[in-house]
Amino acid sequence: MPGPTADLFADEALQQPAGREQIGEESYVLRGYALPWIERLLPELRRVLAQSPFRQMVTPGGFTMSAALSSCGELGWTTDARGYRYSPFDPRSQQPWPVMPDTLRQLAVAAATEAGFGGFQPDACLINRYVPGAKMSLHQDKNERNYSAPVVSVSLGLPAIFLFGGHARSDKTQKVSLFHGDVVVWGGVDRLRFHGVMPIKDGLHSIMGPQRINLTFRTAG
Ligand code: MD3
Ligand code: FE
């Protein structure tokens, strides 16, 4: 790659180790990190969703969330009129959540390690499904018992604009575009920062179709 293009890429390479963009003091985007895992990951995801399908939940304030949710692992996240919480049971079936499949867990642990968080032991994987127009308003993730563990997120399908705020709701947000196969790791001082997702734009992803699916791995218990 001759000429000024090559220099541009060289400069970028000096600022960031290969494919690792720092977006916060202890937060990193690993571009395309999940791509080599996708073929093994999708059949596992399908099995999980056959057992615990996506459903739209209602917040304690009475609003139906535009993103549909499911979970796998020892704990899953639910919300209803009584509040937000983690539970070992899927409220829809009243059975335990599906087991967290090996490939999903291994991907999350490998990404956490890549971002400097060795020894990650996720016990919950939340699965969010966004159709075009769906969004997630600015919020903090405060239902986990263990804030010292990072959160690992895997983006699949349609692109999203992720909003990354500060420790107060009114703090300025930065926008981070997330694409199919991108993995983000948030930890340490960034763990309680406000964040959200802008409404997903219309589109059709070649593998995932007209949707974005986001997996977030946490240590909740
Ligand atoms: C940043 N999900 O499920 S990635 C959520 O894309 C959630 O579906 C979004 O926010 C999504 O709670 C954003 C996940 C994420 C999770 C926890 C975080 C980002 C975070 C905690 C601190 C900072
Ligand atoms: Fe969140």
mmCIF file of N, CA, C and O and ligand atoms in Angstrom, residues 136 139-141 195 218, ligand 2:
data_model
loop_
_atom_site.group_PDB
_atom_site.id
_atom_site.type_symbol
_atom_site.label_atom_id
_atom_site.label_comp_id
_atom_site.label_asym_id
_atom_site.label_seq_id
_atom_site.Cartn_x
_atom_site.Cartn_y
_atom_site.Cartn_z
ATOM 1 N N MET A 136 -31.799 1.382 23.358
ATOM 2 C CA MET A 136 -31.716 1.212 24.797
ATOM 3 C C MET A 136 -31.337 2.549 25.398
ATOM 4 O O MET A 136 -30.293 3.116 25.064
ATOM 5 N N HIS A 139 -28.462 4.191 30.732
ATOM 6 C CA HIS A 139 -28.659 3.557 32.041
ATOM 7 C C HIS A 139 -27.316 3.090 32.590
ATOM 8 O O HIS A 139 -26.311 3.089 31.880
ATOM 9 N N GLN A 140 -27.314 2.687 33.857
ATOM 10 C CA GLN A 140 -26.151 2.032 34.457
ATOM 11 C C GLN A 140 -26.516 0.577 34.718
ATOM 12 O O GLN A 140 -27.682 0.276 34.972
ATOM 13 N N ASP A 141 -25.532 -0.311 34.687
ATOM 14 C CA ASP A 141 -25.782 -1.712 35.041
ATOM 15 C C ASP A 141 -25.365 -1.890 36.496
ATOM 16 O O ASP A 141 -24.175 -1.955 36.786
ATOM 17 N N HIS A 195 -24.616 4.237 29.829
ATOM 18 C CA HIS A 195 -24.460 3.812 28.440
ATOM 19 C C HIS A 195 -25.828 3.509 27.846
ATOM 20 O O HIS A 195 -26.807 3.311 28.582
ATOM 21 N N ARG A 218 -21.523 -11.271 32.028
ATOM 22 C CA ARG A 218 -21.269 -10.602 33.304
ATOM 23 C C ARG A 218 -21.016 -11.625 34.403
ATOM 24 O O ARG A 218 -21.425 -12.774 34.292
HETATM 25 FE FE FE B 2 -26.345 -1.912 30.102
#
